[in-house]
Amino acid sequence: MTHPDTRIRPLASPFGLEDVHLDDKSVYARARDEMLHLARVYPVDRLLAVFRANAGIDTRGAAAPGTWEDFGHPLEEAWGEADYPGRERAQTANLLRGHYAGHFLSMLSLAYAGERDPALLAKVDAFVAGLAEVQEALAASGRSSHPGFLAAYGEWQFSRLESFAPYGEIWAPYYTCHKIMAGLLDAHELAGSAQALEIATRMGHWVHARLSRLAPEQRQRMWSLYIAGEFGGMNETMARLSAVASEPTFLETARFFDMDTLIDAGVAGDDILTKMHANQHLPQLVGYLHEYELTGERRYLDAVLGLWDQIVPGRMFAHGGTGESELWGPPETVAGNIGQRNAETCATYNLLKIARLLFQHTLDPRFFDYAERAVLNHVLGSRRAVDSDTSPEVTYMFPVHPGALREYDNVGTCCGGTGLENHVKYQDSIFFTAGHELWITLHTASTLEWREAGLRVRLSTELPVSGEFALTFEALTHGESGAAVGAERAVHVRIPSWTAGPVDVLLNGRRLDVAALPGTFATIRREFRPGDVISLRLPMALTSTPTIDDSRLHHLQLGPTVLLARSEATTSLQLGLLGRRLLDGTLRPDADADADADAGLTRFADVDFEPSWSGADSRFHMYVRAVDERIAFAGHDSGVPNRADASGETFLEALWRRGPFSERAEFLRSVFETATAVRGKGLLSRPELEVVLRTAGAADVAADGRQRTSTVATVETTDSAGMSHLGAHDVETVVDGIPVTRTHWTIGDAAQDSAMPPAVHIGVDLEPAPSGWFTRVPVVTVEAVLLDASTGGTGDLASGEIRIEVRVDDADWRPYEQPFELDAEGVHAVAARATGGDGQIGYASRELSVDTSAPEVEVRLRELGSSVEVTFLADDQVSGVERIQWEGPGTFWGTFQEAFVRALTDREQVLEYAATDRAGNEGPRQQLVLPAAGASRGGDA
């Protein structure tokens, strides 16, 4: 083990959970209280049931939590390392059992540390005592390779991993080991359980005994196995255990889990993440940071920093999540990686751990810009706004595709487990300290006992709904703190990157001369005394931000809150975004918006948006497509078409490529130059040019409410003097006592009007379903007409003089001869171009989503003696499966959730089932006949 002098101490450390209290006004209090309710009412015996059953001791009649955390095969025993039972007895669905219980123990320990509720401590102690009993029973059986073995299944999974067994035969045995050990360490460190440390230490010796006998190459191959080799944060746990148990051997054990290819790639900046299982590797990064602290080896920190930069923001969705179907996509790809099951909540849970540790070692505020985004929008939004006595009611995936629904519930799953912890430890990342310095990183209503300073710090704010923020300092009593008074201290307040304007920092009502720029810390140094108040206001604005790989796919955000458009459609929503931008690039909400401030609701473009953190059940769109059909400025519509040039760029896209603008004069100059360039391409007629300029001059792009008028005049441009006067200038005047800005545009008198390309329109013969999908094959029609450059109206030439071509997706252009059926399933970009007699080309495009077939349903049966386990599986590669429904004798037509068991009776049973896709196609009802008990059966359906 490395000498203690080489250990690295973080630059800043978090306060204990008992030192920070989350106030009831905090936006996080709802989810905290809901999860504390579950912690208090859920029986410990249910969590211990799978362990007791495996050890052959009394389960006390308790049912297992269910799903992944359920009992194994009825004939399963506490098999040893050489006792592989065969697939017929090793039920894959339950081979991870024990992991959820480990998370629950962590949750109870975290909850106790924050609440100091004796009832929670009693549950921790009962849980630990139950695990000790199981560990002793397994040791007494003599079937384990070491007396420290503790699991809810046989040791054979670990030995099969050493023979490189694939996922399906085994299921991540060290992952489960990590969750159990992490729960025990949390019970020791947060709830003071000495017995928990004894159990974890014995487990640590068992892990070391198993791995120390293997060659390094064998371990490396094990950890590279997809899911089977997933070990969670075993390196983190063994490093923690090494420190708290003062056992150098365990640090060596932690390093047995180092994945050299990943570390080397991170250090070198090589991106190897594509198609890797995100949450198989993210917990390892947490472990590398703990190993860095204990060994002082810089490569661990450099590896994590390098890998972090490959994930955030290049593989990050708007709410902070990452991955599609648990896998990373290509680098710098967000829009291109949107599928049906994005953003596993476990991955965000671990990204937050990494961000927190990286901040502690660097003090770089960018890590808390991410952490705030993820904890507010993904984690808080992952908890359904309900109380439950049995379920964590958290998401597995928090998807981002059009018309998504959150995957709540998740008893017994991996995200159900991490979700247990997420919501009882919000206070762990609000305040950090080092010596005489205090960092405020996450802005939510809370109270800190800053004992070292002898002060209580109250953070008062209504964020994320409004940006006012105050820190009030109060005295701690002598019994609460023995700190010396009179020392100068520093308070660093994070100014988030989303801050939309200047920030004034006030101390006791007086403005301080301190830097307070977005994405930095504002630092106040003084001898803080009771009664001091630091106050500031973080300006918030409505913004739209394009994805890194698709400039037209945007998410909307109000301050720190990612907004979700409410819509039952499951195809992309198209909203005019650029035409609603103000000077600084922010958006103007609807003038008649009736926002519910307490709920964070807002209205934009006649669409209701809810905060990502709502915990609601509504169908939503995290991303919308920016489609401005007409040219507009700050919501002032000119009525002029927003035509695209040959590259596909429109007037508004060209304008805002120059933005945002620091002042109105810069905006007007850019409008004039853009309009002139677009007219030169023949995309604006002379009258349309004037309308666009007048509209821009009258628009309230500065959002100052000032009245404006706008006129256009023409001057001769036959000499340079005329050219020098082209553009806009403002005149400030007063009319009837009201300030008015008059914008005067001067344009040239060029008589030669550039020819305009034909206007192109793509139509279809039917309306889509309410989902936005065409559930019948649409017929596409293309029309084109010539435009008069002097008026913008329809020209005199017949449409026969126009040559029209079409293409679908990336196919070649082909002549358009007649309407055609778009019979290919999927989301398609239909493009058309029309060439006039003068060679000018007009363009149009339209996205059409087609899904005309209902999902196919597969039935799987498993015979269980006098009963049958039934599983329905459906697949839809186009719009995706919305639901499977079924009914049978004694049941109603309901949604299928998970495999169920039907007892066979003395007569046949008929089950009916059908599946519906997200487009709205519902398949016909099919029948499954279960025979009478004793009748012969033909196996799986």
Short mmCIF file of C-alpha atoms in Angstrom, two decimals, residues 154-601:
data_model
loop_
_atom_site.label_atom_id
_atom_site.label_comp_id
_atom_site.label_asym_id
_atom_site.label_seq_id
_atom_site.Cartn_x
_atom_site.Cartn_y
_atom_site.Cartn_z
CA GLY A 154 -24.74 -19.57 -5.02
CA GLU A 155 -21.05 -18.82 -5.42
CA TRP A 156 -21.07 -20.61 -8.78
CA GLN A 157 -21.75 -17.34 -10.65
CA PHE A 158 -18.31 -16.05 -9.66
CA SER A 159 -16.48 -19.19 -10.77
CA ARG A 160 -18.43 -19.24 -14.05
CA LEU A 161 -17.33 -15.65 -14.63
CA GLU A 162 -13.74 -16.79 -14.18
CA SER A 163 -14.44 -19.19 -17.07
CA PHE A 164 -15.82 -16.22 -19.08
CA ALA A 165 -19.48 -17.26 -18.97
CA PRO A 166 -21.67 -14.84 -20.96
CA TYR A 167 -24.54 -12.67 -19.77
CA GLY A 168 -27.62 -14.88 -19.76
CA GLU A 169 -25.81 -17.73 -18.08
CA ILE A 170 -24.70 -15.39 -15.30
CA TRP A 171 -25.66 -11.83 -14.47
CA ALA A 172 -22.95 -9.48 -13.14
CA PRO A 173 -22.13 -11.21 -9.83
CA TYR A 174 -19.59 -8.60 -8.70
CA TYR A 175 -22.16 -5.88 -9.40
CA THR A 176 -24.39 -7.40 -6.74
CA CYS A 177 -21.42 -7.90 -4.43
CA HIS A 178 -20.66 -4.20 -4.74
CA LYS A 179 -24.18 -3.11 -3.83
CA ILE A 180 -24.21 -5.29 -0.70
CA MET A 181 -20.76 -4.13 0.42
CA ALA A 182 -21.58 -0.49 -0.35
CA GLY A 183 -24.73 -0.76 1.78
CA LEU A 184 -22.70 -2.22 4.64
CA LEU A 185 -20.06 0.51 4.40
CA ASP A 186 -22.76 3.17 4.38
CA ALA A 187 -24.31 1.55 7.46
CA HIS A 188 -20.93 1.76 9.18
CA GLU A 189 -19.92 5.26 8.09
CA LEU A 190 -23.34 6.94 8.25
CA ALA A 191 -25.14 4.98 10.98
CA GLY A 192 -22.18 3.88 13.12
CA SER A 193 -22.72 0.13 12.72
CA ALA A 194 -19.58 -1.72 13.85
CA GLN A 195 -21.19 -5.02 12.87
CA ALA A 196 -21.61 -3.77 9.29
CA LEU A 197 -17.87 -3.14 9.05
CA GLU A 198 -17.17 -6.66 10.36
CA ILE A 199 -19.39 -8.21 7.69
CA ALA A 200 -17.93 -6.04 4.91
CA THR A 201 -14.37 -6.83 6.03
CA ARG A 202 -15.06 -10.57 5.87
CA MET A 203 -16.55 -10.08 2.40
CA GLY A 204 -13.44 -8.10 1.42
CA HIS A 205 -11.20 -11.00 2.38
CA TRP A 206 -13.40 -13.35 0.34
CA VAL A 207 -13.13 -11.05 -2.73
CA HIS A 208 -9.36 -10.83 -2.34
CA ALA A 209 -9.07 -14.60 -2.02
CA ARG A 210 -11.05 -15.15 -5.25
CA LEU A 211 -9.23 -12.56 -7.36
CA SER A 212 -5.67 -12.80 -6.06
CA ARG A 213 -5.35 -16.32 -7.46
CA LEU A 214 -6.16 -15.14 -11.00
CA ALA A 215 -3.69 -13.87 -13.58
CA PRO A 216 -4.00 -10.16 -14.46
CA GLU A 217 -4.85 -11.07 -18.06
CA GLN A 218 -7.73 -13.24 -16.86
CA ARG A 219 -9.16 -10.43 -14.75
CA GLN A 220 -8.88 -7.98 -17.65
CA ARG A 221 -10.83 -10.32 -19.90
CA MET A 222 -13.47 -10.86 -17.20
CA TRP A 223 -14.09 -7.12 -16.82
CA SER A 224 -14.40 -6.67 -20.58
CA LEU A 225 -17.35 -9.10 -20.80
CA TYR A 226 -20.63 -7.37 -21.63
CA ILE A 227 -22.74 -7.16 -18.44
CA ALA A 228 -21.45 -10.50 -17.13
CA GLY A 229 -18.22 -8.74 -16.18
CA GLU A 230 -19.96 -5.65 -14.86
CA PHE A 231 -18.69 -5.06 -11.34
CA GLY A 232 -20.35 -1.79 -10.42
CA GLY A 233 -18.01 0.16 -8.16
CA MET A 234 -16.10 -2.72 -6.58
CA ASN A 235 -12.88 -0.70 -6.90
CA GLU A 236 -14.54 2.18 -5.04
CA THR A 237 -15.83 -0.09 -2.27
CA MET A 238 -12.56 -1.93 -1.78
CA ALA A 239 -10.69 1.38 -1.65
CA ARG A 240 -13.15 2.74 0.92
CA LEU A 241 -12.90 -0.47 2.91
CA SER A 242 -9.11 -0.27 2.83
CA ALA A 243 -9.27 3.15 4.46
CA VAL A 244 -11.92 2.54 7.11
CA ALA A 245 -10.64 -0.94 8.05
CA SER A 246 -6.97 0.11 7.88
CA GLU A 247 -6.31 -2.93 5.70
CA PRO A 248 -3.67 -2.31 2.97
CA THR A 249 -4.56 -5.59 1.23
CA PHE A 250 -7.91 -4.17 0.20
CA LEU A 251 -6.32 -1.36 -1.82
CA GLU A 252 -4.49 -4.07 -3.78
CA THR A 253 -7.86 -5.76 -4.22
CA ALA A 254 -9.36 -2.51 -5.51
CA ARG A 255 -6.67 -2.36 -8.16
CA PHE A 256 -7.54 -5.88 -9.29
CA PHE A 257 -10.62 -4.22 -10.83
CA ASP A 258 -8.66 -1.64 -12.84
CA MET A 259 -9.61 -1.85 -16.51
CA ASP A 260 -6.38 -0.87 -18.20
CA THR A 261 -7.82 -0.24 -21.66
CA LEU A 262 -10.30 2.27 -20.24
CA ILE A 263 -7.75 4.03 -18.06
CA ASP A 264 -5.21 4.27 -20.87
CA ALA A 265 -7.81 5.61 -23.30
CA GLY A 266 -8.93 8.26 -20.83
CA VAL A 267 -5.38 9.43 -20.20
CA ALA A 268 -4.56 9.55 -23.91
CA GLY A 269 -7.86 11.16 -24.91
CA ASP A 270 -8.74 8.22 -27.16
CA ASP A 271 -12.49 7.77 -27.53
CA ILE A 272 -13.37 4.07 -27.22
CA LEU A 273 -16.82 4.54 -25.67
CA THR A 274 -19.02 3.90 -28.72
CA LYS A 275 -21.25 0.85 -28.16
CA MET A 276 -19.92 0.37 -24.64
CA HIS A 277 -22.43 -0.23 -21.83
CA ALA A 278 -22.54 3.16 -20.11
CA ASN A 279 -23.39 2.12 -16.58
CA GLN A 280 -21.07 -0.88 -16.70
CA HIS A 281 -18.16 1.56 -16.81
CA LEU A 282 -19.29 4.79 -15.12
CA PRO A 283 -19.08 3.34 -11.58
CA GLN A 284 -15.49 2.36 -12.31
CA LEU A 285 -14.63 6.04 -12.73
CA VAL A 286 -15.88 6.73 -9.22
CA GLY A 287 -13.52 4.00 -8.03
CA TYR A 288 -10.57 5.44 -9.97
CA LEU A 289 -11.00 8.75 -8.15
CA HIS A 290 -10.93 6.95 -4.80
CA GLU A 291 -7.83 5.04 -5.91
CA TYR A 292 -6.25 8.38 -6.91
CA GLU A 293 -6.82 9.71 -3.42
CA LEU A 294 -5.25 6.65 -1.77
CA THR A 295 -2.31 6.11 -4.13
CA GLY A 296 -1.50 9.59 -5.38
CA GLU A 297 -1.22 8.21 -8.92
CA ARG A 298 -2.22 11.04 -11.24
CA ARG A 299 -3.19 8.70 -14.08
CA TYR A 300 -6.40 7.81 -12.28
CA LEU A 301 -7.53 11.44 -12.15
CA ASP A 302 -6.37 12.15 -15.71
CA ALA A 303 -8.26 9.11 -16.99
CA VAL A 304 -11.51 10.26 -15.41
CA LEU A 305 -11.09 13.83 -16.67
CA GLY A 306 -10.40 12.55 -20.17
CA LEU A 307 -13.39 10.22 -20.19
CA TRP A 308 -15.67 12.88 -18.69
CA ASP A 309 -14.93 15.19 -21.61
CA GLN A 310 -15.98 12.43 -24.02
CA ILE A 311 -19.39 12.17 -22.34
CA VAL A 312 -20.31 15.74 -21.32
CA PRO A 313 -21.60 17.41 -23.41
CA GLY A 314 -20.96 15.33 -26.55
CA ARG A 315 -23.04 12.35 -25.41
CA MET A 316 -25.34 14.20 -23.01
CA PHE A 317 -29.05 14.78 -23.46
CA ALA A 318 -30.67 18.02 -22.30
CA HIS A 319 -31.61 16.70 -18.84
CA GLY A 320 -28.15 15.30 -18.16
CA GLY A 321 -28.80 11.69 -19.15
CA THR A 322 -26.71 9.61 -21.51
CA GLY A 323 -26.94 6.49 -23.68
CA GLU A 324 -29.49 4.65 -25.80
CA SER A 325 -30.63 1.22 -24.62
CA GLU A 326 -27.87 1.53 -22.00
CA LEU A 327 -25.13 1.91 -24.65
CA TRP A 328 -23.12 4.97 -25.66
CA GLY A 329 -23.45 6.16 -29.22
CA PRO A 330 -20.79 7.85 -31.37
CA PRO A 331 -18.93 10.91 -30.07
CA GLU A 332 -20.48 14.36 -30.53
CA THR A 333 -23.83 12.72 -31.26
CA VAL A 334 -27.04 13.58 -29.44
CA ALA A 335 -29.83 13.89 -32.00
CA GLY A 336 -28.39 10.95 -33.90
CA ASN A 337 -28.55 8.76 -30.79
CA ILE A 338 -32.18 9.39 -29.86
CA GLY A 339 -34.00 6.06 -29.81
CA GLN A 340 -36.86 4.49 -27.90
CA ARG A 341 -35.07 3.98 -24.55
CA ASN A 342 -32.63 6.77 -23.77
CA ALA A 343 -31.04 7.95 -20.53
CA GLU A 344 -30.77 5.13 -17.99
CA THR A 345 -31.20 6.76 -14.58
CA CYS A 346 -28.41 4.64 -13.06
CA ALA A 347 -25.95 6.30 -15.44
CA THR A 348 -26.91 9.77 -14.27
CA TYR A 349 -26.67 8.62 -10.64
CA ASN A 350 -23.03 7.70 -11.29
CA LEU A 351 -22.26 10.76 -13.43
CA LEU A 352 -23.36 12.88 -10.47
CA LYS A 353 -20.97 11.01 -8.18
CA ILE A 354 -18.15 11.60 -10.66
CA ALA A 355 -19.00 15.30 -11.08
CA ARG A 356 -19.04 15.79 -7.32
CA LEU A 357 -15.63 14.17 -6.85
CA LEU A 358 -14.10 16.00 -9.81
CA PHE A 359 -15.29 19.29 -8.36
CA GLN A 360 -13.73 18.41 -5.01
CA HIS A 361 -10.38 17.83 -6.71
CA THR A 362 -10.46 20.77 -9.16
CA LEU A 363 -12.95 23.37 -7.82
CA ASP A 364 -14.00 23.76 -11.47
CA PRO A 365 -17.60 25.07 -11.53
CA ARG A 366 -18.35 23.29 -14.82
CA PHE A 367 -18.83 20.07 -12.91
CA PHE A 368 -21.65 21.63 -10.92
CA ASP A 369 -23.15 23.17 -14.03
CA TYR A 370 -23.61 19.55 -15.07
CA ALA A 371 -24.60 18.37 -11.60
CA GLU A 372 -27.31 21.01 -11.26
CA ARG A 373 -28.72 20.13 -14.69
CA ALA A 374 -28.77 16.42 -13.94
CA VAL A 375 -29.96 16.40 -10.33
CA LEU A 376 -32.77 18.89 -11.00
CA ASN A 377 -34.02 17.71 -14.37
CA HIS A 378 -33.21 13.99 -14.52
CA VAL A 379 -32.94 12.78 -10.93
CA LEU A 380 -35.71 14.86 -9.36
CA GLY A 381 -37.83 14.29 -12.45
CA SER A 382 -37.21 10.55 -12.15
CA ARG A 383 -39.38 10.32 -8.99
CA ARG A 384 -43.10 10.09 -9.67
CA ALA A 385 -45.05 12.59 -7.57
CA VAL A 386 -46.87 9.99 -5.43
CA ASP A 387 -46.42 8.18 -2.13
CA SER A 388 -45.99 4.42 -2.17
CA ASP A 389 -45.61 1.79 0.56
CA THR A 390 -44.02 -0.76 -1.78
CA SER A 391 -42.34 0.88 -4.78
CA PRO A 392 -39.59 3.48 -5.20
CA GLU A 393 -41.68 4.91 -8.08
CA VAL A 394 -38.60 5.97 -10.01
CA THR A 395 -37.65 5.75 -13.64
CA TYR A 396 -35.47 3.19 -15.33
CA MET A 397 -35.22 5.21 -18.53
CA PHE A 398 -36.09 8.90 -18.62
CA PRO A 399 -36.44 8.87 -22.41
CA VAL A 400 -36.08 11.83 -24.75
CA HIS A 401 -37.81 10.70 -27.97
CA PRO A 402 -40.96 12.43 -29.27
CA GLY A 403 -44.05 11.67 -27.20
CA ALA A 404 -42.11 9.81 -24.50
CA LEU A 405 -43.41 8.51 -21.19
CA ARG A 406 -41.25 8.03 -18.11
CA GLU A 407 -40.66 4.40 -17.09
CA TYR A 408 -41.73 4.69 -13.44
CA ASP A 409 -41.98 2.03 -10.68
CA ASN A 410 -38.92 -0.26 -10.93
CA VAL A 411 -39.11 -2.37 -7.81
CA GLY A 412 -36.04 -4.59 -7.83
CA THR A 413 -34.31 -3.18 -10.91
CA CYS A 414 -30.90 -1.50 -11.02
CA CYS A 415 -32.43 1.97 -11.43
CA GLY A 416 -34.98 1.16 -8.76
CA GLY A 417 -32.00 0.53 -6.49
CA THR A 418 -30.04 3.68 -7.29
CA GLY A 419 -33.33 5.58 -7.19
CA LEU A 420 -33.75 4.59 -3.56
CA GLU A 421 -30.57 6.49 -2.73
CA ASN A 422 -30.98 9.49 -5.05
CA HIS A 423 -33.77 11.21 -3.20
CA VAL A 424 -32.58 11.05 0.42
CA LYS A 425 -29.20 12.73 -0.13
CA TYR A 426 -29.93 15.93 -2.04
CA GLN A 427 -28.22 17.92 0.70
CA ASP A 428 -24.85 16.25 0.07
CA SER A 429 -23.94 18.63 -2.77
CA ILE A 430 -25.14 22.06 -1.63
CA PHE A 431 -22.19 23.17 0.50
CA PHE A 432 -18.47 22.29 0.49
CA THR A 433 -15.67 23.46 2.74
CA ALA A 434 -11.89 23.69 3.04
CA GLY A 435 -10.43 25.43 6.06
CA HIS A 436 -11.88 28.93 6.29
CA GLU A 437 -13.64 28.72 2.91
CA LEU A 438 -17.21 27.80 1.99
CA TRP A 439 -18.48 26.87 -1.49
CA ILE A 440 -22.18 27.07 -2.34
CA THR A 441 -22.68 24.88 -5.38
CA LEU A 442 -26.33 23.81 -5.61
CA HIS A 443 -28.89 26.54 -5.01
CA THR A 444 -31.91 25.29 -3.11
CA ALA A 445 -33.60 26.28 0.13
CA SER A 446 -31.52 24.72 2.91
CA THR A 447 -29.66 25.33 6.17
CA LEU A 448 -26.02 24.60 7.01
CA GLU A 449 -24.49 24.17 10.44
CA TRP A 450 -21.02 25.64 9.71
CA ARG A 451 -19.55 24.53 12.99
CA GLU A 452 -15.95 25.40 12.15
CA ALA A 453 -17.07 29.03 11.72
CA GLY A 454 -19.55 29.01 14.59
CA LEU A 455 -22.28 30.01 12.14
CA ARG A 456 -25.56 28.76 10.80
CA VAL A 457 -26.05 29.62 7.13
CA ARG A 458 -29.59 29.83 5.77
CA LEU A 459 -29.91 29.64 2.01
CA SER A 460 -33.23 31.20 1.03
CA THR A 461 -34.38 30.90 -2.55
CA GLU A 462 -37.31 29.85 -4.70
CA LEU A 463 -35.05 28.47 -7.40
CA PRO A 464 -35.69 27.00 -9.88
CA VAL A 465 -38.92 29.00 -10.19
CA SER A 466 -37.31 32.41 -9.58
CA GLY A 467 -33.72 33.55 -9.26
CA GLU A 468 -33.65 35.48 -5.98
CA PHE A 469 -31.05 34.13 -3.60
CA ALA A 470 -29.94 35.07 -0.08
CA LEU A 471 -27.47 33.68 2.46
CA THR A 472 -28.20 34.68 6.04
CA PHE A 473 -25.62 34.09 8.78
CA GLU A 474 -26.70 33.28 12.32
CA ALA A 475 -24.78 32.36 15.45
CA LEU A 476 -24.50 28.81 16.66
CA THR A 477 -24.70 28.37 20.38
CA HIS A 478 -21.58 27.36 22.30
CA GLY A 479 -22.98 23.83 22.61
CA GLU A 480 -23.35 23.63 18.85
CA SER A 481 -19.86 24.88 18.07
CA GLY A 482 -16.63 25.66 19.83
CA ALA A 483 -15.27 27.66 16.92
CA ALA A 484 -13.15 30.73 17.46
CA VAL A 485 -14.67 33.96 16.18
CA GLY A 486 -13.04 36.81 14.33
CA ALA A 487 -11.34 34.96 11.47
CA GLU A 488 -11.61 36.22 7.92
CA ARG A 489 -13.38 33.69 5.75
CA ALA A 490 -14.27 33.28 2.09
CA VAL A 491 -17.68 32.39 0.71
CA HIS A 492 -17.75 31.30 -2.94
CA VAL A 493 -21.18 31.40 -4.60
CA ARG A 494 -21.56 29.58 -7.92
CA ILE A 495 -22.98 31.76 -10.69
CA PRO A 496 -24.61 29.20 -13.01
CA SER A 497 -23.86 29.21 -16.72
CA TRP A 498 -27.58 29.65 -17.46
CA THR A 499 -27.58 33.09 -15.77
CA ALA A 500 -29.06 35.46 -18.35
CA GLY A 501 -27.67 38.85 -17.36
CA PRO A 502 -25.54 40.88 -14.95
CA VAL A 503 -25.51 39.73 -11.33
CA ASP A 504 -25.21 42.23 -8.50
CA VAL A 505 -23.86 40.79 -5.25
CA LEU A 506 -24.98 42.64 -2.14
CA LEU A 507 -23.75 42.39 1.43
CA ASN A 508 -26.21 43.74 3.96
CA GLY A 509 -27.89 45.68 1.18
CA ARG A 510 -24.73 47.26 -0.24
CA ARG A 511 -23.36 46.32 -3.66
CA LEU A 512 -20.00 44.60 -3.59
CA ASP A 513 -17.32 45.06 -6.20
CA VAL A 514 -16.86 41.37 -6.96
CA ALA A 515 -16.83 39.50 -10.24
CA ALA A 516 -20.02 37.47 -10.75
CA LEU A 517 -19.85 36.05 -14.26
CA PRO A 518 -21.88 33.06 -15.48
CA GLY A 519 -19.92 29.84 -15.12
CA THR A 520 -17.70 31.11 -12.28
CA PHE A 521 -17.75 31.58 -8.51
CA ALA A 522 -18.36 34.98 -6.96
CA THR A 523 -16.10 35.26 -3.92
CA ILE A 524 -16.82 37.36 -0.82
CA ARG A 525 -14.06 37.61 1.78
CA ARG A 526 -14.66 39.12 5.22
CA GLU A 527 -15.07 38.38 8.87
CA PHE A 528 -18.62 37.07 8.71
CA ARG A 529 -20.81 37.87 11.70
CA PRO A 530 -24.32 36.87 12.77
CA GLY A 531 -26.79 39.06 10.95
CA ASP A 532 -24.78 39.30 7.71
CA VAL A 533 -26.79 38.70 4.55
CA ILE A 534 -25.37 38.03 1.10
CA SER A 535 -28.04 38.50 -1.55
CA LEU A 536 -28.11 38.35 -5.30
CA ARG A 537 -30.47 37.74 -8.16
CA LEU A 538 -29.74 35.25 -10.92
CA PRO A 539 -31.60 36.49 -14.03
CA MET A 540 -33.50 33.71 -15.77
CA ALA A 541 -34.60 33.57 -19.40
CA LEU A 542 -36.39 31.21 -21.75
CA THR A 543 -33.88 29.77 -24.21
CA SER A 544 -33.71 27.18 -26.97
CA THR A 545 -30.51 25.26 -27.54
CA PRO A 546 -29.80 23.06 -30.57
CA THR A 547 -28.30 19.61 -30.22
CA ILE A 548 -24.63 19.27 -31.02
CA ASP A 549 -25.30 17.37 -34.26
CA ASP A 550 -28.61 18.82 -35.52
CA SER A 551 -28.99 22.59 -35.54
CA ARG A 552 -32.76 22.34 -35.97
CA LEU A 553 -33.48 20.03 -33.04
CA HIS A 554 -33.74 22.14 -29.87
CA HIS A 555 -34.60 21.82 -26.21
CA LEU A 556 -36.21 24.67 -24.30
CA GLN A 557 -34.94 25.77 -20.92
CA LEU A 558 -36.07 28.37 -18.37
CA GLY A 559 -33.13 29.14 -16.12
CA PRO A 560 -31.94 25.75 -14.86
CA THR A 561 -35.19 23.99 -15.79
CA VAL A 562 -35.42 21.88 -18.93
CA LEU A 563 -38.96 22.21 -20.26
CA LEU A 564 -41.05 19.36 -21.66
CA ALA A 565 -43.72 20.08 -24.25
CA ARG A 566 -47.00 18.40 -23.40
CA SER A 567 -48.44 16.66 -26.44
CA GLU A 568 -50.03 13.32 -27.23
CA ALA A 569 -48.20 13.25 -30.56
CA THR A 570 -45.39 10.73 -30.91
CA THR A 571 -43.78 12.45 -33.88
CA SER A 572 -41.58 15.53 -33.60
CA LEU A 573 -43.29 18.81 -32.74
CA GLN A 574 -42.43 21.66 -35.09
CA LEU A 575 -42.32 25.11 -33.50
CA GLY A 576 -41.25 28.52 -34.73
CA LEU A 577 -38.27 29.26 -32.50
CA LEU A 578 -35.96 31.62 -34.38
CA GLY A 579 -38.75 34.08 -35.13
CA ARG A 580 -39.39 34.47 -31.39
CA ARG A 581 -35.84 35.28 -30.38
CA LEU A 582 -34.87 38.51 -28.68
CA LEU A 583 -31.60 40.38 -29.18
CA ASP A 584 -29.67 38.18 -26.78
CA GLY A 585 -30.98 35.00 -28.36
CA THR A 586 -33.48 34.24 -25.59
CA LEU A 587 -37.13 33.53 -26.41
CA ARG A 588 -40.22 35.61 -25.86
CA PRO A 589 -42.94 33.53 -24.10
CA ASP A 590 -46.52 33.84 -25.29
CA ALA A 591 -47.99 37.21 -24.37
CA ASP A 592 -51.14 35.56 -23.01
CA ALA A 593 -49.29 32.80 -21.15
CA ASP A 594 -51.05 31.92 -17.90
CA ALA A 595 -48.07 30.31 -16.22
CA ASP A 596 -48.39 28.46 -12.95
CA ALA A 597 -45.24 29.71 -11.24
CA ASP A 598 -45.41 27.27 -8.33
CA ALA A 599 -45.49 24.30 -10.70
CA GLY A 600 -42.97 25.80 -13.10
CA LEU A 601 -45.42 25.65 -16.03
#
